[in-house]
PDB file of C-alpha atoms in Angstrom:
ATOM      1  CA  MET A   1     120.451 -66.351  49.570  1.00 49.00           C
ATOM      2  CA  SER A   2     121.782 -63.904  46.997  1.00 51.00           C
ATOM      3  CA  VAL A   3     119.612 -62.091  44.479  1.00 48.00           C
ATOM      4  CA  THR A   4     120.714 -59.937  41.561  1.00 46.00           C
ATOM      5  CA  ILE A   5     117.664 -58.099  40.290  1.00 42.00           C
ATOM      6  CA  GLU A   6     118.634 -56.677  36.924  1.00 44.00           C
ATOM      7  CA  PRO A   7     118.858 -59.543  34.399  1.00 36.00           C
ATOM      8  CA  ALA A   8     118.506 -57.257  31.393  1.00 31.00           C
ATOM      9  CA  GLU A   9     121.168 -54.843  32.611  1.00 38.00           C
ATOM     10  CA  GLU A  10     123.515 -57.134  34.480  1.00 40.00           C
ATOM     11  CA  ARG A  11     126.776 -55.337  35.152  1.00 38.00           C
ATOM     12  CA  ARG A  12     129.810 -57.449  34.366  1.00 39.00           C
ATOM     13  CA  LEU A  13     133.167 -57.460  36.123  1.00 39.00           C
ATOM     14  CA  THR A  14     135.209 -55.384  33.666  1.00 40.00           C
ATOM     15  CA  GLY A  15     138.334 -53.300  33.873  1.00 43.00           C
ATOM     16  CA  GLU A  16     136.115 -50.211  34.014  1.00 78.00           C
ATOM     17  CA  ASP A  17     134.747 -51.157  37.425  1.00 91.00           C
ATOM     18  CA  VAL A  18     136.119 -49.333  40.445  1.00 94.00           C
ATOM     19  CA  VAL A  19     134.828 -51.841  43.010  1.00 96.00           C
ATOM     20  CA  ARG A  20     134.553 -55.583  42.469  1.00 96.00           C
ATOM     21  CA  LEU A  21     133.506 -58.212  44.976  1.00 97.00           C
ATOM     22  CA  ALA A  22     133.262 -61.860  43.962  1.00 97.00           C
ATOM     23  CA  ASP A  23     131.624 -64.485  46.213  1.00 97.00           C
ATOM     24  CA  ALA A  24     132.597 -62.303  49.182  1.00 97.00           C
ATOM     25  CA  SER A  25     131.628 -63.309  52.699  1.00 97.00           C
ATOM     26  CA  VAL A  26     132.219 -61.917  56.179  1.00 97.00           C
ATOM     27  CA  ARG A  27     131.584 -63.838  59.369  1.00 94.00           C
ATOM     28  CA  PHE A  28     132.404 -63.314  63.018  1.00 93.00           C
ATOM     29  CA  GLY A  29     132.571 -66.715  64.694  1.00 90.00           C
ATOM     30  CA  SER A  30     129.372 -68.539  63.794  1.00 90.00           C
ATOM     31  CA  ARG A  31     127.592 -65.357  62.759  1.00 92.00           C
ATOM     32  CA  VAL A  32     127.503 -64.628  59.026  1.00 93.00           C
ATOM     33  CA  LEU A  33     126.966 -60.959  58.132  1.00 95.00           C
ATOM     34  CA  TRP A  34     126.694 -61.628  54.395  1.00 94.00           C
ATOM     35  CA  ARG A  35     127.792 -64.397  52.079  1.00 95.00           C
ATOM     36  CA  ASP A  36     128.625 -64.924  48.396  1.00 96.00           C
ATOM     37  CA  LEU A  37     128.280 -61.214  47.615  1.00 97.00           C
ATOM     38  CA  THR A  38     129.138 -60.538  43.981  1.00 96.00           C
ATOM     39  CA  LEU A  39     129.020 -56.903  42.990  1.00 96.00           C
ATOM     40  CA  SER A  40     130.671 -54.660  40.418  1.00 95.00           C
ATOM     41  CA  VAL A  41     130.432 -50.881  40.660  1.00 96.00           C
ATOM     42  CA  PRO A  42     131.617 -48.829  37.680  1.00 95.00           C
ATOM     43  CA  HIS A  43     133.017 -45.321  37.551  1.00 93.00           C
ATOM     44  CA  GLY A  44     130.454 -42.658  38.359  1.00 95.00           C
ATOM     45  CA  GLU A  45     127.774 -44.916  39.819  1.00 96.00           C
ATOM     46  CA  PHE A  46     125.923 -44.012  43.015  1.00 97.00           C
ATOM     47  CA  ILE A  47     124.995 -47.139  44.966  1.00 97.00           C
ATOM     48  CA  ALA A  48     123.154 -46.963  48.293  1.00 97.00           C
ATOM     49  CA  VAL A  49     123.746 -49.700  50.885  1.00 97.00           C
ATOM     50  CA  LEU A  50     120.654 -50.425  52.984  1.00 96.00           C
ATOM     51  CA  GLY A  51     119.655 -52.848  55.694  1.00 93.00           C
ATOM     52  CA  PRO A  52     118.822 -53.231  59.383  1.00 90.00           C
ATOM     53  CA  ASN A  53     121.194 -52.849  62.333  1.00 88.00           C
ATOM     54  CA  GLY A  54     123.921 -55.487  62.342  1.00 90.00           C
ATOM     55  CA  ALA A  55     123.496 -56.445  58.681  1.00 93.00           C
ATOM     56  CA  GLY A  56     127.093 -55.526  57.850  1.00 95.00           C
ATOM     57  CA  LYS A  57     126.760 -52.186  56.081  1.00 95.00           C
ATOM     58  CA  THR A  58     129.677 -50.489  57.842  1.00 94.00           C
ATOM     59  CA  THR A  59     131.618 -53.752  57.624  1.00 96.00           C
ATOM     60  CA  LEU A  60     131.339 -53.535  53.840  1.00 97.00           C
ATOM     61  CA  LEU A  61     132.922 -50.085  53.928  1.00 97.00           C
ATOM     62  CA  LYS A  62     135.699 -51.424  56.172  1.00 95.00           C
ATOM     63  CA  VAL A  63     136.350 -54.168  53.617  1.00 97.00           C
ATOM     64  CA  LEU A  64     136.653 -51.568  50.847  1.00 96.00           C
ATOM     65  CA  LEU A  65     138.944 -49.470  53.055  1.00 94.00           C
ATOM     66  CA  GLY A  66     141.215 -52.472  53.641  1.00 94.00           C
ATOM     67  CA  LEU A  67     140.439 -52.500  57.364  1.00 93.00           C
ATOM     68  CA  GLN A  68     138.405 -55.729  57.483  1.00 95.00           C
ATOM     69  CA  PRO A  69     139.496 -58.948  55.775  1.00 96.00           C
ATOM     70  CA  LEU A  70     136.980 -61.130  53.995  1.00 97.00           C
ATOM     71  CA  SER A  71     136.174 -64.567  55.330  1.00 97.00           C
ATOM     72  CA  GLY A  72     135.838 -65.810  51.783  1.00 97.00           C
ATOM     73  CA  GLY A  73     135.851 -64.569  48.204  1.00 97.00           C
ATOM     74  CA  SER A  74     137.740 -61.583  46.823  1.00 97.00           C
ATOM     75  CA  VAL A  75     137.595 -57.789  46.652  1.00 97.00           C
ATOM     76  CA  LEU A  76     139.347 -55.311  44.373  1.00 96.00           C
ATOM     77  CA  VAL A  77     139.329 -51.512  44.392  1.00 95.00           C
ATOM     78  CA  GLU A  78     140.748 -49.991  41.200  1.00 92.00           C
ATOM     79  CA  GLY A  79     141.992 -53.442  40.264  1.00 92.00           C
ATOM     80  CA  LYS A  80     143.978 -54.051  43.476  1.00 93.00           C
ATOM     81  CA  PRO A  81     143.240 -55.490  46.922  1.00 94.00           C
ATOM     82  CA  PRO A  82     142.242 -52.567  49.165  1.00 93.00           C
ATOM     83  CA  HIS A  83     144.657 -51.282  51.772  1.00 86.00           C
ATOM     84  CA  GLY A  84     144.574 -48.552  54.393  1.00 77.00           C
ATOM     85  CA  GLY A  85     145.689 -45.104  53.290  1.00 73.00           C
ATOM     86  CA  SER A  86     144.942 -45.566  49.580  1.00 77.00           C
ATOM     87  CA  SER A  87     144.494 -42.256  47.756  1.00 78.00           C
ATOM     88  CA  HIS A  88     141.956 -43.988  45.504  1.00 86.00           C
ATOM     89  CA  VAL A  89     139.444 -44.105  48.356  1.00 93.00           C
ATOM     90  CA  GLY A  90     137.833 -41.175  50.169  1.00 93.00           C
ATOM     91  CA  TYR A  91     135.828 -41.743  53.339  1.00 94.00           C
ATOM     92  CA  VAL A  92     133.076 -39.615  54.912  1.00 92.00           C
ATOM     93  CA  PRO A  93     132.240 -40.917  58.416  1.00 86.00           C
ATOM     94  CA  GLN A  94     129.181 -40.580  60.585  1.00 80.00           C
ATOM     95  CA  GLN A  95     128.691 -37.392  62.558  1.00 75.00           C
ATOM     96  CA  ARG A  96     130.756 -37.104  65.739  1.00 76.00           C
ATOM     97  CA  ALA A  97     130.486 -34.449  68.396  1.00 75.00           C
ATOM     98  CA  PHE A  98     133.443 -32.178  69.158  1.00 82.00           C
ATOM     99  CA  ASP A  99     134.027 -30.325  72.419  1.00 83.00           C
ATOM    100  CA  ARG A 100     133.358 -26.622  71.886  1.00 84.00           C
ATOM    101  CA  ASP A 101     136.740 -25.826  73.458  1.00 82.00           C
ATOM    102  CA  LEU A 102     138.732 -28.204  71.254  1.00 86.00           C
ATOM    103  CA  PRO A 103     141.585 -26.155  69.729  1.00 86.00           C
ATOM    104  CA  VAL A 104     141.051 -27.538  66.230  1.00 90.00           C
ATOM    105  CA  ARG A 105     139.751 -25.383  63.383  1.00 93.00           C
ATOM    106  CA  GLY A 106     137.618 -26.524  60.515  1.00 93.00           C
ATOM    107  CA  ARG A 107     140.657 -26.147  58.267  1.00 93.00           C
ATOM    108  CA  ASP A 108     142.648 -28.443  60.562  1.00 91.00           C
ATOM    109  CA  LEU A 109     139.986 -31.118  60.202  1.00 90.00           C
ATOM    110  CA  VAL A 110     140.387 -30.990  56.425  1.00 92.00           C
ATOM    111  CA  GLU A 111     144.182 -31.128  56.709  1.00 88.00           C
ATOM    112  CA  PHE A 112     143.983 -34.432  58.576  1.00 83.00           C
ATOM    113  CA  GLY A 113     143.051 -35.894  55.196  1.00 78.00           C
ATOM    114  CA  LEU A 114     146.592 -35.294  53.960  1.00 78.00           C
ATOM    115  CA  ASP A 115     148.319 -37.471  56.529  1.00 60.00           C
ATOM    116  CA  GLY A 116     145.747 -38.246  59.188  1.00 49.00           C
ATOM    117  CA  HIS A 117     147.390 -41.456  60.388  1.00 42.00           C
ATOM    118  CA  ARG A 118     150.372 -39.536  61.835  1.00 43.00           C
ATOM    119  CA  PHE A 119     150.370 -37.870  65.224  1.00 42.00           C
ATOM    120  CA  GLY A 120     149.603 -34.154  65.121  1.00 48.00           C
ATOM    121  CA  LEU A 121     148.757 -31.931  62.187  1.00 52.00           C
ATOM    122  CA  PRO A 122     150.602 -32.478  58.900  1.00 53.00           C
ATOM    123  CA  LEU A 123     153.335 -30.067  57.846  1.00 56.00           C
ATOM    124  CA  LEU A 124     152.019 -28.164  54.855  1.00 63.00           C
ATOM    125  CA  THR A 125     153.937 -26.872  51.861  1.00 69.00           C
ATOM    126  CA  GLY A 126     152.624 -24.101  49.649  1.00 74.00           C
ATOM    127  CA  GLN A 127     151.269 -26.691  47.234  1.00 79.00           C
ATOM    128  CA  THR A 128     149.439 -28.685  49.899  1.00 81.00           C
ATOM    129  CA  ARG A 129     147.992 -25.500  51.403  1.00 85.00           C
ATOM    130  CA  ARG A 130     146.560 -24.682  48.004  1.00 89.00           C
ATOM    131  CA  ARG A 131     145.066 -28.161  47.792  1.00 88.00           C
ATOM    132  CA  VAL A 132     143.401 -27.668  51.177  1.00 91.00           C
ATOM    133  CA  ASP A 133     142.104 -24.229  50.151  1.00 92.00           C
ATOM    134  CA  GLU A 134     140.713 -25.634  46.901  1.00 91.00           C
ATOM    135  CA  ALA A 135     138.971 -28.501  48.715  1.00 91.00           C
ATOM    136  CA  ILE A 136     137.424 -26.069  51.201  1.00 94.00           C
ATOM    137  CA  ARG A 137     136.213 -23.799  48.401  1.00 92.00           C
ATOM    138  CA  ALA A 138     134.792 -26.764  46.518  1.00 89.00           C
ATOM    139  CA  VAL A 139     132.400 -27.521  49.385  1.00 91.00           C
ATOM    140  CA  ASP A 140     131.628 -23.834  50.004  1.00 91.00           C
ATOM    141  CA  ALA A 141     133.190 -23.892  53.488  1.00 93.00           C
ATOM    142  CA  THR A 142     135.597 -20.943  53.290  1.00 95.00           C
ATOM    143  CA  ALA A 143     133.438 -18.728  55.519  1.00 96.00           C
ATOM    144  CA  PHE A 144     133.770 -21.038  58.537  1.00 96.00           C
ATOM    145  CA  ALA A 145     137.012 -22.896  57.821  1.00 95.00           C
ATOM    146  CA  ASN A 146     138.915 -21.025  60.541  1.00 95.00           C
ATOM    147  CA  ALA A 147     136.256 -21.470  63.223  1.00 96.00           C
ATOM    148  CA  PRO A 148     136.699 -24.092  65.993  1.00 94.00           C
ATOM    149  CA  VAL A 149     135.070 -27.337  64.878  1.00 93.00           C
ATOM    150  CA  GLY A 150     133.169 -27.593  68.161  1.00 92.00           C
ATOM    151  CA  THR A 151     131.207 -24.444  67.289  1.00 94.00           C
ATOM    152  CA  LEU A 152     130.131 -25.570  63.812  1.00 93.00           C
ATOM    153  CA  SER A 153     126.739 -26.951  62.850  1.00 92.00           C
ATOM    154  CA  GLY A 154     126.329 -30.550  61.741  1.00 90.00           C
ATOM    155  CA  GLY A 155     126.005 -29.524  58.119  1.00 91.00           C
ATOM    156  CA  GLU A 156     129.130 -27.371  58.259  1.00 93.00           C
ATOM    157  CA  LYS A 157     131.157 -30.204  59.769  1.00 92.00           C
ATOM    158  CA  GLN A 158     129.958 -32.612  57.106  1.00 91.00           C
ATOM    159  CA  ARG A 159     131.013 -30.182  54.374  1.00 92.00           C
ATOM    160  CA  LEU A 160     134.500 -30.155  55.877  1.00 94.00           C
ATOM    161  CA  ARG A 161     134.555 -33.952  56.126  1.00 93.00           C
ATOM    162  CA  ILE A 162     133.658 -34.167  52.447  1.00 93.00           C
ATOM    163  CA  ALA A 163     136.503 -31.744  51.674  1.00 93.00           C
ATOM    164  CA  GLN A 164     138.841 -33.936  53.722  1.00 92.00           C
ATOM    165  CA  ALA A 165     137.707 -37.063  51.851  1.00 92.00           C
ATOM    166  CA  LEU A 166     138.265 -35.420  48.455  1.00 90.00           C
ATOM    167  CA  LEU A 167     141.796 -34.149  49.127  1.00 87.00           C
ATOM    168  CA  GLY A 168     143.384 -37.165  47.497  1.00 83.00           C
ATOM    169  CA  ASP A 169     141.142 -36.901  44.402  1.00 89.00           C
ATOM    170  CA  PRO A 170     139.665 -40.370  45.074  1.00 92.00           C
ATOM    171  CA  SER A 171     138.009 -42.499  42.420  1.00 93.00           C
ATOM    172  CA  VAL A 172     135.583 -43.932  44.983  1.00 95.00           C
ATOM    173  CA  LEU A 173     133.881 -42.105  47.851  1.00 96.00           C
ATOM    174  CA  LEU A 174     132.654 -44.203  50.784  1.00 96.00           C
ATOM    175  CA  CYS A 175     129.996 -42.536  52.934  1.00 96.00           C
ATOM    176  CA  ASP A 176     128.923 -44.009  56.284  1.00 95.00           C
ATOM    177  CA  GLU A 177     125.552 -42.529  57.291  1.00 93.00           C
ATOM    178  CA  PRO A 178     126.726 -38.944  56.660  1.00 91.00           C
ATOM    179  CA  LEU A 179     123.179 -37.550  56.946  1.00 92.00           C
ATOM    180  CA  VAL A 180     122.505 -38.718  60.507  1.00 87.00           C
ATOM    181  CA  SER A 181     121.592 -35.832  62.860  1.00 84.00           C
ATOM    182  CA  LEU A 182     121.271 -33.355  59.982  1.00 88.00           C
ATOM    183  CA  ASP A 183     118.077 -31.428  59.306  1.00 90.00           C
ATOM    184  CA  ILE A 184     116.406 -31.639  55.896  1.00 91.00           C
ATOM    185  CA  ALA A 185     118.112 -28.537  54.507  1.00 91.00           C
ATOM    186  CA  GLN A 186     121.533 -29.786  55.602  1.00 89.00           C
ATOM    187  CA  GLN A 187     120.824 -33.233  54.148  1.00 92.00           C
ATOM    188  CA  LEU A 188     119.958 -31.694  50.791  1.00 92.00           C
ATOM    189  CA  ALA A 189     123.110 -29.564  50.809  1.00 91.00           C
ATOM    190  CA  VAL A 190     125.336 -32.568  51.594  1.00 92.00           C
ATOM    191  CA  MET A 191     123.655 -34.689  48.923  1.00 94.00           C
ATOM    192  CA  ARG A 192     124.122 -31.989  46.298  1.00 93.00           C
ATOM    193  CA  LEU A 193     127.837 -31.765  47.130  1.00 92.00           C
ATOM    194  CA  ILE A 194     128.339 -35.507  46.826  1.00 94.00           C
ATOM    195  CA  ASP A 195     126.311 -35.745  43.623  1.00 94.00           C
ATOM    196  CA  GLU A 196     128.182 -32.805  42.070  1.00 93.00           C
ATOM    197  CA  ARG A 197     131.477 -34.573  42.745  1.00 92.00           C
ATOM    198  CA  ARG A 198     130.096 -37.752  41.206  1.00 94.00           C
ATOM    199  CA  ARG A 199     128.917 -35.945  38.072  1.00 93.00           C
ATOM    200  CA  THR A 200     131.921 -33.682  37.498  1.00 93.00           C
ATOM    201  CA  ALA A 201     134.726 -36.114  38.382  1.00 93.00           C
ATOM    202  CA  GLY A 202     133.123 -39.491  37.651  1.00 93.00           C
ATOM    203  CA  THR A 203     133.651 -40.509  41.263  1.00 95.00           C
ATOM    204  CA  THR A 204     131.936 -43.726  42.332  1.00 96.00           C
ATOM    205  CA  VAL A 205     129.819 -43.311  45.476  1.00 97.00           C
ATOM    206  CA  VAL A 206     129.065 -46.133  47.933  1.00 98.00           C
ATOM    207  CA  PHE A 207     126.621 -44.626  50.398  1.00 97.00           C
ATOM    208  CA  VAL A 208     125.496 -46.396  53.579  1.00 97.00           C
ATOM    209  CA  THR A 209     122.198 -45.028  54.852  1.00 94.00           C
ATOM    210  CA  HIS A 210     119.307 -46.023  57.092  1.00 88.00           C
ATOM    211  CA  ASP A 211     116.848 -43.872  55.114  1.00 90.00           C
ATOM    212  CA  ILE A 212     116.640 -44.172  51.335  1.00 92.00           C
ATOM    213  CA  ASN A 213     114.435 -41.112  50.905  1.00 94.00           C
ATOM    214  CA  PRO A 214     117.035 -38.280  51.005  1.00 94.00           C
ATOM    215  CA  VAL A 215     119.285 -40.129  48.528  1.00 95.00           C
ATOM    216  CA  LEU A 216     116.615 -41.604  46.252  1.00 95.00           C
ATOM    217  CA  PRO A 217     116.859 -38.837  43.590  1.00 94.00           C
ATOM    218  CA  TYR A 218     120.586 -39.576  43.177  1.00 96.00           C
ATOM    219  CA  VAL A 219     120.752 -43.379  43.415  1.00 96.00           C
ATOM    220  CA  ASP A 220     121.465 -45.655  40.455  1.00 96.00           C
ATOM    221  CA  ARG A 221     121.216 -48.930  42.361  1.00 97.00           C
ATOM    222  CA  VAL A 222     120.748 -50.184  45.898  1.00 97.00           C
ATOM    223  CA  LEU A 223     122.485 -53.042  47.688  1.00 97.00           C
ATOM    224  CA  TYR A 224     120.218 -54.413  50.393  1.00 96.00           C
ATOM    225  CA  LEU A 225     121.766 -56.528  53.179  1.00 95.00           C
ATOM    226  CA  ALA A 226     119.576 -58.488  55.599  1.00 93.00           C
ATOM    227  CA  GLY A 227     120.038 -61.679  57.609  1.00 88.00           C
ATOM    228  CA  GLY A 228     123.148 -62.795  55.738  1.00 91.00           C
ATOM    229  CA  ASN A 229     121.360 -62.365  52.413  1.00 93.00           C
ATOM    230  CA  TRP A 230     121.587 -59.615  49.825  1.00 96.00           C
ATOM    231  CA  ALA A 231     119.880 -58.162  46.800  1.00 96.00           C
ATOM    232  CA  VAL A 232     121.135 -55.573  44.312  1.00 97.00           C
ATOM    233  CA  GLY A 233     119.344 -53.660  41.603  1.00 97.00           C
ATOM    234  CA  ARG A 234     117.346 -50.552  40.872  1.00 96.00           C
ATOM    235  CA  PRO A 235     115.447 -49.142  43.870  1.00 95.00           C
ATOM    236  CA  ASP A 236     112.027 -49.906  42.386  1.00 93.00           C
ATOM    237  CA  ASP A 237     113.078 -53.522  41.817  1.00 95.00           C
ATOM    238  CA  VAL A 238     114.671 -54.179  45.210  1.00 95.00           C
ATOM    239  CA  ILE A 239     112.553 -52.168  47.640  1.00 95.00           C
ATOM    240  CA  THR A 240     109.341 -54.090  47.144  1.00 95.00           C
ATOM    241  CA  THR A 241     107.109 -56.113  49.445  1.00 95.00           C
ATOM    242  CA  GLU A 242     108.023 -59.356  47.688  1.00 95.00           C
ATOM    243  CA  ARG A 243     111.786 -58.855  47.602  1.00 94.00           C
ATOM    244  CA  LEU A 244     112.180 -57.592  51.166  1.00 93.00           C
ATOM    245  CA  SER A 245     109.877 -60.269  52.560  1.00 93.00           C
ATOM    246  CA  ALA A 246     112.089 -62.874  50.869  1.00 92.00           C
ATOM    247  CA  LEU A 247     115.265 -61.285  52.246  1.00 90.00           C
ATOM    248  CA  TYR A 248     113.975 -61.031  55.804  1.00 88.00           C
ATOM    249  CA  GLY A 249     112.105 -64.340  55.784  1.00 88.00           C
ATOM    250  CA  MET A 250     109.015 -62.579  57.157  1.00 90.00           C
ATOM    251  CA  GLN A 251     106.258 -60.306  55.929  1.00 92.00           C
ATOM    252  CA  VAL A 252     107.582 -56.830  55.102  1.00 92.00           C
ATOM    253  CA  ASP A 253     105.298 -54.294  53.450  1.00 93.00           C
ATOM    254  CA  VAL A 254     106.519 -51.435  51.271  1.00 94.00           C
ATOM    255  CA  ALA A 255     104.350 -48.340  50.848  1.00 93.00           C
ATOM    256  CA  ARG A 256     104.994 -45.282  48.706  1.00 91.00           C
ATOM    257  CA  ILE A 257     103.510 -42.004  49.868  1.00 90.00           C
ATOM    258  CA  GLY A 258     104.270 -39.287  47.345  1.00 87.00           C
ATOM    259  CA  ASP A 259     108.021 -39.443  46.768  1.00 86.00           C
ATOM    260  CA  ARG A 260     108.712 -41.250  50.057  1.00 91.00           C
ATOM    261  CA  VAL A 261     109.261 -44.966  50.635  1.00 93.00           C
ATOM    262  CA  ILE A 262     108.053 -46.491  53.919  1.00 91.00           C
ATOM    263  CA  VAL A 263     108.933 -50.058  54.912  1.00 89.00           C
ATOM    264  CA  VAL A 264     106.864 -51.719  57.648  1.00 87.00           C
ATOM    265  CA  SER A 265     107.476 -55.112  59.217  1.00 77.00           C
ATOM    266  CA  ASP A 266     104.711 -57.407  60.456  1.00 66.00           C
ATOM    267  CA  GLY A 267     105.641 -56.239  63.948  1.00 57.00           C
ATOM    268  CA  GLY A 268     103.638 -53.138  63.147  1.00 49.00           C
ATOM    269  CA  GLY A 269     106.184 -50.306  63.268  1.00 46.00           C
ATOM    270  CA  PRO A 270     108.137 -48.666  60.464  1.00 45.00           C
ATOM    271  CA  THR A 271     111.587 -50.127  60.027  1.00 51.00           C
ATOM    272  CA  CYS A 272     114.413 -47.766  60.914  1.00 42.00           C
ATOM    273  CA  HIS A 273     116.133 -47.911  57.535  1.00 46.00           C
ATOM    274  CA  HIS A 274     113.407 -46.303  55.429  1.00 48.00           C
ATOM    275  CA  GLY A 275     111.191 -43.592  56.777  1.00 45.00           C
ATOM    276  CA  THR A 276     110.323 -43.011  60.417  1.00 33.00           C
ATOM    277  CA  ASP A 277     113.060 -43.886  62.863  1.00 35.00           C
ATOM    278  CA  THR A 278     111.986 -46.128  65.723  1.00 29.00           C
ATOM    279  CA  GLY A 279     115.436 -46.596  67.193  1.00 31.00           C
ATOM    280  CA  SER A 280     119.144 -46.231  66.603  1.00 30.00           C
ATOM    281  CA  CYS A 281     120.276 -47.236  63.141  1.00 31.00           C
ATOM    282  CA  GLU A 282     123.957 -46.837  63.889  1.00 31.00           C
ATOM    283  CA  GLU A 283     125.849 -49.682  62.267  1.00 32.00           C
ATOM    284  CA  ARG A 284     128.792 -50.841  64.320  1.00 32.00           C
ATOM    285  CA  ARG A 285     129.502 -54.222  62.763  1.00 37.00           C
TER     286      ARG A 285
END
């Protein structure tokens, strides 16, 4: 089942779109992650990708990175099939721990964005050093850029990962749960950085998250993946009891407490992708 919930504002597949998927499907053997996904994302839009574990959120990012082929349908990024190493696409991964004794500085982590697929650190010219310095300044990371990455806080490392992702001046920024393990203050700082880039450079943001609440003030639309089905539209139109119950094929209740959205299944506990975490939401498919 596919549902597009914005009939009055339906976004068409035009040359202005950065990302376009048409009737796209991904399956592994007999298991279908999602099917017939049709989506167009224009310049400067912030779209959040939501759904339970195993729904295919990270797989969608891999498709846009050119790392995962579709089982059916088509995908274009800036009008071309995606491929690894494209400067059009920046990628901010999930948090990963570094050994405190690892002889890699914060600056080195950013430099991997220049030529990270090669062994060892890239050889920098004066021009590329300036690019690295500018990216570090842009995320306000100069004060700790020369510190070992293993000694940095989660928020500091995410700032550097954002700098790394922006080195190529991408037109689309893919974010894979970048707020996991960050405290509220760090989450807010990371979100402001990403939103500032979106507003000043017109960068499209595709943001995978298990919790809509930290990103809700910035989101234009949400793409919700569940059980091979999908729905796309404004948050207030998609994250409703009726829509999510239809997607899941079971009773799912949506409650709003102040500015927060809580989604509860008929099993009784809050789901892990909006509100209180009841388990790991790490998406590996």
